[in-house]
Amino acid sequence: MPKKKRVRKTSNRNATKNRRQKNDPERIQLYHDMAVYENFERCAQRIFTILRDSQQASPGAERTLLLRIQGHRNNEGGYDHDAYEILCHFLPEFIFPYLTAAITPFGELQNKNAQRNDIPNRLYIGYPAGEEKDFWYDVDLLPIRAREQTEGNRKTPPSKEVIARYLGMESDPCCLVCWNTPTERAHVVPSSLGGSMDVRNFALLCEYHHRQAPDIADAEAFWAWVDYAEMRDSGSKWERETEHVKELARKLGSRTEKVNRSEVDFIAAVRFELEHLYGWEEVDFARFSWGLQEEYHRVLETATRKHFGIERKVSTHSWAYDVALYRITRDHEARKRRRNKVLLYDSIPDCQRRPCNFRIDSVPPPS
């Protein structure tokens, strides 16, 4: 006599399992890698954005944040001030209440309280009154601003392998902007301006982006340019991938084609960068005057050692214009508004030939 099939019992067991899965709360893991070119403001905005978007996509789901950090080391080998503020203040004091757990370089944390889901729509980053010089480049002195606080003893550049290890790219060293190879060692602050041979004063860039990178005394502005160029040239990252991978990227909203900017003239390119890296608005362009030109050339001569267009680098000249604008206007509120607008970018539009008519609405100040 053949054995009976136990279909019903198996079916009931699967049904019980399905009901249990449906009753379990949904779990989401959020991930952010604090790149070496991200300062506190950029990293904080991006962590906040993925947190807010996850709540909008899956309301009430249990969230775990996995945070990794590239570079961002101080003289003692610990984390620098940007990474320290993220790990020790921003994450535990602001983000953690909206999470179930967090995994950071310091370990795993479990929220003993119920996860909050009333996430604000915007994150506004302010600065203590009168202390802006501690956070921004000092336009009065036009000094060297390096991430390392004391000059190292190295007299020769570190190897590309050492730089890649510091950047967290030892397994696949490539250009920070476009992910292409081979790479070159790029000074953050050029040695001609007093930049050191410390590993923190180097980036890995392909030849194309190395030629574009700014030659300026402000390390944070250099890294901001890398961040901007990485978004602007995002399509270049997929050049070496297969069509199948490119199609998957396009379905997720990514651009997979390299943009040809060879015919964009110099002035149009400077304007584009002032708009999308420094947040300039029409009112700022309307301030062009002989006084602004004087300050612009003074900044070029003092903080870049490049004068009267000896080297036509868009990134160097746009930085000099932005510093010069603030030197003559002293408009703190406009400076903050432009900075907040740039921090909210999640992509950079294609650069076109003149006229550059891209407009991005400014962020309203908090009430």
XYZ file of N, CA and C in Angstrom, residues 93-315:
669
model
N 23.752 61.881 18.447
C 22.847 62.893 18.980
C 21.669 63.200 18.067
N 21.859 63.069 16.756
C 20.771 63.425 15.851
C 20.204 62.230 15.089
N 21.059 61.395 14.509
C 20.605 60.310 13.639
C 20.146 59.078 14.410
N 20.843 58.723 15.478
C 20.598 57.440 16.144
C 19.165 57.259 16.655
N 18.498 58.290 17.166
C 17.111 58.085 17.608
C 16.182 57.594 16.498
N 16.536 57.828 15.236
C 15.707 57.408 14.110
C 16.135 56.046 13.564
N 17.016 55.348 14.295
C 17.514 54.043 13.878
C 17.193 52.980 14.919
N 17.206 51.726 14.477
C 17.149 50.605 15.408
C 18.557 50.208 15.839
N 19.509 50.347 14.918
C 20.898 50.009 15.220
C 21.816 50.776 14.280
N 23.081 50.846 14.670
C 24.104 51.480 13.834
C 25.392 50.681 13.952
N 26.075 50.527 12.841
C 27.365 49.845 12.804
C 28.390 50.843 12.280
N 29.344 51.204 13.121
C 30.350 52.200 12.787
C 31.740 51.612 13.033
N 32.806 52.334 12.665
C 34.151 51.842 12.982
C 34.382 51.655 14.478
N 33.543 52.256 15.315
C 33.674 52.090 16.759
C 32.935 50.863 17.282
N 32.145 50.208 16.435
C 31.396 49.038 16.878
C 29.914 49.140 16.547
N 29.153 48.164 17.027
C 27.719 48.122 16.756
C 26.939 48.646 17.951
N 25.939 49.483 17.674
C 25.106 50.072 18.715
C 23.653 49.662 18.496
N 22.964 49.305 19.572
C 21.541 48.973 19.515
C 20.754 50.060 20.241
N 19.698 50.524 19.620
C 18.858 51.545 20.223
C 17.938 50.890 21.260
N 18.101 51.247 22.531
C 17.278 50.660 23.595
C 15.866 51.220 23.603
N 15.685 52.336 22.931
C 14.359 52.942 22.840
C 13.713 52.587 21.502
N 12.436 52.865 21.401
C 11.739 52.629 20.147
C 12.253 53.588 19.080
N 12.459 53.074 17.895
C 12.929 53.902 16.787
C 11.906 54.982 16.453
N 12.381 56.226 16.349
C 11.494 57.314 15.968
C 11.351 57.364 14.451
N 10.190 57.775 13.976
C 9.935 57.857 12.545
C 9.521 59.260 12.089
N 9.520 60.221 13.023
C 9.129 61.587 12.677
C 10.341 62.374 12.160
N 10.890 61.920 11.045
C 12.108 62.504 10.494
C 11.788 63.830 9.815
N 12.534 64.899 10.119
C 12.277 66.204 9.474
C 12.508 66.127 7.968
N 11.980 67.095 7.246
C 12.163 67.135 5.796
C 13.509 67.701 5.382
N 14.078 68.581 6.193
C 15.336 69.239 5.838
C 16.308 69.218 7.006
N 17.568 69.197 6.663
C 18.631 69.349 7.651
C 19.351 70.658 7.363
N 19.372 71.550 8.335
C 20.075 72.821 8.198
C 21.323 72.781 9.076
N 22.447 73.132 8.491
C 23.717 73.120 9.216
C 24.141 74.555 9.456
N 24.268 74.924 10.701
C 24.661 76.281 11.052
C 26.065 76.320 11.620
N 26.534 77.520 11.898
C 27.870 77.727 12.445
C 27.766 78.704 13.608
N 28.537 78.490 14.668
C 28.491 79.419 15.803
C 28.798 80.840 15.353
N 28.023 81.782 15.856
C 28.198 83.197 15.475
C 29.619 83.652 15.801
N 30.241 84.277 14.828
C 31.579 84.810 15.022
C 32.693 83.798 14.865
N 32.354 82.529 14.595
C 33.382 81.498 14.496
C 33.486 80.914 13.087
N 32.943 81.632 12.097
C 32.961 81.103 10.739
C 34.377 80.828 10.246
N 35.361 81.626 10.693
C 36.735 81.433 10.229
C 37.303 80.083 10.642
N 36.726 79.476 11.698
C 37.176 78.164 12.110
C 36.687 77.076 11.165
N 35.688 77.389 10.353
C 35.085 76.394 9.476
C 35.386 76.663 8.008
N 35.554 77.916 7.619
C 35.745 78.276 6.221
C 37.146 78.838 6.012
N 37.503 78.935 4.778
C 38.797 79.498 4.420
C 38.859 80.965 4.835
N 39.966 81.373 5.429
C 40.137 82.745 5.905
C 40.488 83.643 4.719
N 39.492 84.335 4.194
C 39.699 85.154 2.997
C 40.514 86.402 3.285
N 40.678 86.756 4.546
C 41.477 87.941 4.867
C 42.971 87.659 4.738
N 43.394 86.477 5.183
C 44.816 86.146 5.179
C 45.251 85.377 3.946
N 44.308 84.737 3.261
C 44.621 83.879 2.109
C 45.755 82.909 2.444
N 45.615 82.165 3.550
C 46.706 81.294 3.987
C 46.622 79.917 3.319
N 47.614 79.084 3.598
C 47.503 77.667 3.265
C 46.569 77.031 4.283
N 45.578 76.291 3.814
C 44.730 75.517 4.724
C 44.839 74.052 4.322
N 45.587 73.309 5.114
C 45.776 71.886 4.855
C 44.998 71.083 5.890
N 44.652 69.864 5.540
C 43.959 69.017 6.517
C 44.897 68.588 7.633
N 46.173 68.344 7.300
C 47.119 67.992 8.352
C 47.520 69.256 9.098
N 47.550 69.201 10.393
C 47.795 70.396 11.197
C 49.270 70.705 11.370
N 50.109 69.690 11.296
C 51.551 69.909 11.402
C 52.225 69.267 10.202
N 53.268 69.898 9.734
C 53.953 69.390 8.552
C 54.717 68.129 8.895
N 54.602 67.123 8.046
C 55.313 65.879 8.267
C 56.786 65.997 7.910
N 57.512 64.904 8.151
C 58.949 64.897 7.897
C 59.303 64.363 6.516
N 58.293 63.900 5.779
C 58.572 63.319 4.464
C 59.129 64.377 3.514
N 60.139 63.994 2.756
C 60.729 64.885 1.760
C 60.401 64.439 0.340
N 59.834 63.252 0.209
C 59.459 62.726 -1.103
C 58.004 62.282 -1.058
N 57.333 62.234 -2.201
C 55.920 61.827 -2.209
C 55.758 60.372 -1.781
N 54.668 60.040 -1.099
C 54.397 58.629 -0.785
C 54.050 57.871 -2.061
N 54.198 56.575 -2.029
C 53.864 55.759 -3.200
C 52.357 55.758 -3.426
N 51.962 55.387 -4.643
C 50.536 55.300 -4.936
C 49.871 54.221 -4.090
N 50.620 53.186 -3.744
C 50.063 52.129 -2.894
C 49.737 52.663 -1.504
N 50.620 53.499 -0.954
C 50.387 54.091 0.372
C 49.191 55.044 0.322
N 49.101 55.833 -0.748
C 47.959 56.755 -0.891
C 46.663 55.973 -1.010
N 46.666 54.911 -1.817
C 45.461 54.093 -1.991
C 45.024 53.483 -0.669
N 45.985 53.059 0.148
C 45.645 52.477 1.453
C 45.004 53.526 2.350
N 45.528 54.733 2.332
C 44.936 55.805 3.137
C 43.526 56.133 2.665
N 43.315 56.111 1.353
C 42.006 56.433 0.795
C 41.007 55.287 0.942
N 41.462 54.130 1.434
C 40.571 52.982 1.551
C 40.319 52.308 0.222
N 41.288 52.413 -0.720
C 41.119 51.875 -2.068
C 42.190 50.841 -2.403
N 42.781 50.208 -1.388
C 43.902 49.324 -1.658
C 43.530 48.142 -2.555
N 42.259 47.709 -2.516
C 41.863 46.555 -3.332
C 41.644 46.926 -4.791
N 41.340 48.197 -5.069
C 41.058 48.616 -6.443
C 41.375 50.095 -6.608
N 42.670 50.471 -6.575
C 43.023 51.893 -6.696
C 42.645 52.437 -8.065
N 41.919 53.539 -8.063
C 41.463 54.141 -9.318
C 41.233 55.627 -9.077
N 40.896 56.351 -10.137
C 40.636 57.785 -10.031
C 39.440 58.027 -9.123
N 39.575 58.960 -8.180
C 38.487 59.268 -7.262
C 37.268 59.838 -7.969
N 37.464 60.424 -9.138
C 36.362 61.063 -9.849
C 35.631 60.087 -10.752
N 36.382 59.406 -11.623
C 35.736 58.608 -12.677
C 35.980 57.107 -12.553
N 36.793 56.681 -11.584
C 37.096 55.268 -11.338
C 37.961 54.647 -12.427
N 38.537 55.445 -13.308
C 39.374 54.905 -14.366
C 40.809 54.748 -13.899
N 41.576 53.974 -14.636
C 42.997 53.765 -14.396
C 43.730 53.979 -15.722
N 45.030 54.240 -15.704
C 45.899 54.361 -14.537
C 45.694 55.693 -13.818
N 46.288 55.802 -12.648
C 46.136 57.008 -11.845
C 47.472 57.725 -11.672
N 47.373 58.976 -11.252
C 48.539 59.781 -10.929
C 48.395 60.328 -9.515
N 49.518 60.622 -8.883
C 49.490 61.252 -7.562
C 49.221 62.742 -7.743
N 48.149 63.209 -7.133
C 47.782 64.624 -7.251
C 47.923 65.290 -5.889
N 48.708 66.378 -5.835
C 48.798 67.145 -4.593
C 47.454 67.828 -4.310
N 47.033 67.812 -3.074
C 45.850 68.571 -2.657
C 46.216 70.051 -2.609
N 47.186 70.405 -1.803
C 47.802 71.737 -1.843
C 49.143 71.564 -2.541
N 49.372 72.231 -3.689
C 50.618 72.032 -4.435
C 51.849 72.355 -3.611
N 52.931 71.650 -3.892
C 54.185 71.910 -3.173
C 54.673 73.332 -3.424
N 54.350 73.912 -4.585
C 54.760 75.290 -4.880
C 54.061 76.300 -3.978
N 52.950 75.888 -3.363
C 52.242 76.762 -2.421
C 52.534 76.383 -0.971
N 53.437 75.443 -0.762
C 53.778 75.037 0.592
C 53.136 73.744 1.033
N 52.492 73.018 0.106
C 51.883 71.743 0.451
C 52.922 70.710 0.843
N 52.596 69.874 1.801
C 53.550 68.909 2.333
C 53.543 67.615 1.524
N 54.435 66.696 1.894
C 54.483 65.365 1.294
C 53.737 64.346 2.144
N 52.949 64.819 3.098
C 52.138 63.933 3.921
C 51.117 63.214 3.049
N 50.840 61.948 3.366
C 49.901 61.164 2.560
C 48.526 61.814 2.500
N 48.171 62.600 3.534
C 46.861 63.261 3.550
C 46.779 64.408 2.555
N 47.926 64.777 1.995
C 47.945 65.867 1.020
C 47.985 65.334 -0.413
N 47.485 64.111 -0.610
C 47.506 63.519 -1.941
C 46.163 62.872 -2.261
N 45.843 62.874 -3.553
C 44.688 62.152 -4.075
C 45.155 61.335 -5.265
N 44.383 60.332 -5.639
C 44.642 59.565 -6.851
C 43.653 60.016 -7.919
N 44.168 60.552 -9.021
C 43.328 61.016 -10.114
C 43.902 60.500 -11.433
N 43.032 60.286 -12.403
C 43.512 59.950 -13.741
C 44.166 61.192 -14.345
N 44.847 61.022 -15.464
C 45.545 62.151 -16.083
C 44.576 63.278 -16.436
N 43.396 62.927 -16.951
C 42.411 63.925 -17.370
C 41.952 64.773 -16.194
N 41.584 64.151 -15.088
C 41.079 64.913 -13.942
C 42.216 65.561 -13.146
N 43.418 65.013 -13.238
C 44.564 65.663 -12.602
C 44.821 67.015 -13.270
N 44.684 67.052 -14.604
C 44.883 68.321 -15.319
C 43.812 69.338 -14.951
N 42.633 68.884 -14.577
C 41.531 69.788 -14.252
C 41.542 70.257 -12.805
N 42.153 69.511 -11.904
C 42.065 69.797 -10.469
C 42.673 71.156 -10.137
N 42.112 71.864 -9.148
C 42.587 73.223 -8.840
C 43.953 73.243 -8.183
N 44.721 74.283 -8.478
C 46.006 74.541 -7.818
C 45.794 75.686 -6.846
N 45.386 75.373 -5.633
C 44.990 76.395 -4.666
C 45.528 76.045 -3.283
N 45.474 77.032 -2.383
C 46.014 76.856 -1.039
C 45.009 76.268 -0.065
N 43.811 75.993 -0.513
C 42.722 75.551 0.368
C 42.421 74.075 0.124
N 42.857 73.207 1.044
C 42.665 71.760 0.879
C 41.192 71.396 0.820
N 40.371 72.014 1.671
C 38.953 71.657 1.692
C 38.272 72.021 0.374
N 38.707 73.116 -0.253
C 38.141 73.483 -1.548
C 38.584 72.491 -2.620
N 39.795 71.967 -2.517
C 40.234 70.925 -3.458
C 39.335 69.702 -3.349
N 39.098 69.235 -2.115
C 38.260 68.044 -1.937
C 36.822 68.329 -2.361
N 36.348 69.553 -2.150
C 35.001 69.908 -2.612
C 34.936 69.827 -4.135
N 36.028 70.226 -4.817
C 36.053 70.115 -6.273
C 35.999 68.649 -6.704
N 36.728 67.776 -6.025
C 36.691 66.343 -6.352
C 35.270 65.802 -6.197
N 34.604 66.198 -5.125
C 33.226 65.772 -4.884
C 32.311 66.264 -6.013
N 32.474 67.522 -6.394
C 31.696 68.117 -7.480
C 31.968 67.404 -8.805
N 33.254 67.180 -9.116
C 33.615 66.538 -10.378
C 33.114 65.101 -10.418
N 33.100 64.433 -9.260
C 32.605 63.054 -9.206
C 31.128 62.994 -9.567
N 30.338 63.985 -9.133
C 28.923 64.032 -9.511
C 28.766 64.491 -10.959
N 29.529 65.498 -11.353
C 29.432 66.035 -12.715
C 29.768 64.986 -13.760
N 30.802 64.181 -13.506
C 31.280 63.205 -14.483
C 30.874 61.779 -14.117
N 29.730 61.641 -13.451
C 29.317 60.320 -12.969
C 29.190 59.296 -14.093
N 28.835 59.743 -15.308
C 28.694 58.798 -16.413
C 29.996 58.109 -16.776
N 31.139 58.750 -16.476
C 32.439 58.169 -16.823
C 32.737 56.901 -16.038
N 32.092 56.721 -14.906
C 32.384 55.564 -14.055
C 32.016 54.238 -14.702
N 31.123 54.296 -15.689
C 30.600 53.052 -16.268
C 31.261 52.710 -17.596
N 32.298 53.452 -17.993
C 32.916 53.240 -19.299
C 33.430 51.814 -19.482
N 33.985 51.229 -18.449
C 34.607 49.905 -18.576
C 33.631 48.763 -18.323
N 32.388 49.087 -17.979
C 31.429 48.040 -17.642
C 30.739 47.479 -18.888
N 30.128 46.324 -18.710
C 29.410 45.684 -19.807
C 28.086 46.396 -20.037
N 27.486 46.141 -21.198
C 26.194 46.743 -21.506
C 25.127 46.304 -20.512
N 25.231 45.070 -20.024
C 24.257 44.580 -19.045
C 24.314 45.418 -17.770
N 25.538 45.688 -17.284
C 25.705 46.489 -16.071
C 25.236 47.926 -16.325
N 25.554 48.463 -17.512
C 25.122 49.818 -17.837
C 23.598 49.920 -17.857
N 22.951 48.901 -18.385
C 21.489 48.913 -18.431
C 20.909 48.908 -17.030
N 21.489 48.121 -16.128
C 21.033 48.107 -14.732
C 21.224 49.488 -14.100
N 22.356 50.126 -14.398
C 22.630 51.459 -13.852
C 21.623 52.475 -14.376
N 21.292 52.381 -15.677
C 20.325 53.314 -16.256
C 18.941 53.141 -15.637
N 18.576 51.905 -15.309
C 17.280 51.657 -14.684
C 17.199 52.299 -13.301
N 18.356 52.465 -12.667
C 18.405 53.104 -11.350
C 18.561 54.616 -11.457
N 18.540 55.133 -12.680
C 18.601 56.579 -12.871
C 19.985 57.148 -13.082
N 20.994 56.300 -13.264
C 22.360 56.783 -13.450
C 22.643 57.076 -14.916
N 23.470 58.098 -15.143
C 23.939 58.379 -16.490
C 25.151 57.507 -16.757
N 25.204 56.843 -17.900
C 26.287 55.901 -18.182
C 27.153 56.332 -19.357
N 26.978 57.570 -19.843
C 27.773 58.053 -20.955
C 28.682 59.190 -20.492
N 29.897 59.190 -20.992
C 30.826 60.269 -20.685
C 30.415 61.520 -21.444
N 30.421 62.654 -20.770
C 30.032 63.921 -21.396
C 31.258 64.578 -22.005
N 31.146 64.965 -23.262
C 32.236 65.640 -23.961
C 32.135 67.151 -23.725
N 33.128 67.699 -23.032
C 33.129 69.135 -22.749
C 34.242 69.866 -23.496
N 34.783 69.220 -24.506
C 35.945 69.789 -25.187
C 35.638 71.107 -25.882
N 34.367 71.346 -26.257
C 34.030 72.558 -26.986
C 33.434 73.638 -26.090
N 33.389 73.416 -24.797
C 32.894 74.435 -23.874
C 33.992 75.471 -23.677
N 33.701 76.732 -23.963
C 34.770 77.719 -23.856
C 35.067 78.039 -22.392
N 36.208 78.681 -22.181
C 36.734 78.856 -20.835
C 35.794 79.654 -19.940
N 35.268 80.759 -20.434
C 34.407 81.603 -19.613
C 33.113 80.872 -19.246
N 32.532 80.152 -20.207
C 31.314 79.397 -19.927
C 31.578 78.311 -18.893
N 32.757 77.684 -18.974
C 33.092 76.634 -18.017
C 33.285 77.207 -16.615
N 33.914 78.382 -16.513
C 34.074 79.035 -15.208
C 32.710 79.385 -14.631
N 31.824 79.922 -15.457
C 30.481 80.266 -14.991
C 29.742 79.025 -14.498
N 29.836 77.949 -15.262
C 29.171 76.707 -14.871
C 29.663 76.239 -13.502
N 30.974 76.290 -13.290
C 31.530 75.833 -12.023
C 31.146 76.764 -10.875
N 31.096 78.056 -11.124
C 30.659 78.989 -10.085
C 29.211 78.696 -9.676
N 28.382 78.316 -10.650
C 26.987 77.993 -10.350
C 26.858 76.701 -9.551
N 27.582 75.669 -9.967
C 27.305 74.333 -9.452
C 28.282 73.839 -8.402
N 29.426 74.497 -8.265
C 30.340 74.163 -7.172
C 30.245 75.177 -6.048
N 30.004 76.444 -6.390
C 29.969 77.496 -5.372
C 28.591 78.107 -5.180
N 27.608 77.671 -5.956
C 26.234 78.098 -5.735
C 25.920 79.520 -6.130
N 26.708 80.104 -7.033
C 26.442 81.491 -7.431
C 25.064 81.612 -8.073
N 24.431 82.767 -7.838
C 23.131 83.076 -8.406
C 23.267 84.292 -9.316
N 22.185 84.656 -9.994
C 22.248 85.781 -10.937
C 22.704 87.062 -10.247
N 22.289 87.267 -8.999
C 22.682 88.478 -8.288
C 24.193 88.528 -8.096
N 24.827 87.357 -7.960
C 26.276 87.324 -7.789
C 26.989 87.665 -9.092
N 26.500 87.135 -10.205
C 27.107 87.464 -11.492
C 26.897 88.940 -11.834
N 25.796 89.500 -11.344
C 25.520 90.921 -11.610
C 26.480 91.837 -10.859
N 27.232 91.297 -9.894
C 28.157 92.111 -9.107
C 29.512 92.274 -9.780
N 29.677 91.756 -10.987
C 30.959 91.901 -11.659
C 31.300 93.380 -11.821
N 32.506 93.722 -11.408
C 32.943 95.118 -11.441
C 34.461 95.134 -11.487
N 35.011 96.321 -11.650
C 36.459 96.450 -11.621
C 36.999 96.059 -10.248
N 36.249 96.384 -9.194
C 36.685 96.007 -7.848
C 36.776 94.500 -7.687
N 35.804 93.771 -8.231
C 35.841 92.311 -8.158
C 37.032 91.768 -8.936
N 37.301 92.350 -10.103
C 38.433 91.899 -10.900
C 39.757 92.126 -10.169
N 39.859 93.254 -9.485
C 41.077 93.531 -8.714
C 41.284 92.477 -7.633
N 40.209 92.176 -6.896
C 40.317 91.169 -5.835
C 40.626 89.798 -6.414
N 40.000 89.483 -7.544
C 40.222 88.197 -8.206
C 41.701 88.006 -8.533
N 42.336 89.010 -9.100
C 43.749 88.887 -9.446
C 44.629 88.889 -8.195
N 44.190 89.590 -7.154
C 44.945 89.558 -5.901
C 44.917 88.157 -5.296
N 43.760 87.509 -5.335
C 43.635 86.139 -4.826
C 44.480 85.189 -5.669
N 44.408 85.328 -6.998
C 45.211 84.469 -7.873
C 46.697 84.571 -7.535
N 47.171 85.783 -7.355
C 48.589 85.992 -7.129
C 49.023 85.488 -5.757
N 48.181 85.687 -4.745
C 48.561 85.350 -3.379
C 48.349 83.877 -3.053
N 47.197 83.323 -3.454
C 46.812 81.993 -2.980
C 46.902 80.903 -4.032
N 47.326 81.247 -5.251
C 47.489 80.213 -6.278
C 48.816 80.335 -7.014
N 49.461 81.483 -6.917
C 50.697 81.768 -7.658
C 50.470 81.719 -9.169
N 49.210 81.781 -9.574
C 48.884 81.836 -10.994
C 48.268 83.204 -11.259
N 48.850 83.957 -12.180
C 48.385 85.329 -12.344
C 48.090 85.632 -13.807
N 46.973 86.333 -14.023
C 46.569 86.776 -15.353
C 46.503 85.620 -16.351
N 45.934 84.503 -15.884
C 45.641 83.399 -16.804
C 46.857 82.686 -17.346
N 47.966 82.674 -16.587
C 49.149 81.946 -17.055
C 48.787 80.481 -17.306
N 48.027 79.901 -16.405
C 47.530 78.538 -16.591
C 46.015 78.591 -16.521
N 45.347 78.213 -17.603
C 43.907 78.375 -17.700
C 43.206 77.145 -17.126
N 43.220 77.034 -15.830
C 42.489 75.969 -15.152
C 41.167 76.535 -14.655
N 40.082 75.995 -15.153
C 38.763 76.473 -14.749
C 38.612 76.424 -13.241
N 39.016 75.315 -12.633
C 38.807 75.126 -11.196
C 39.569 76.144 -10.356
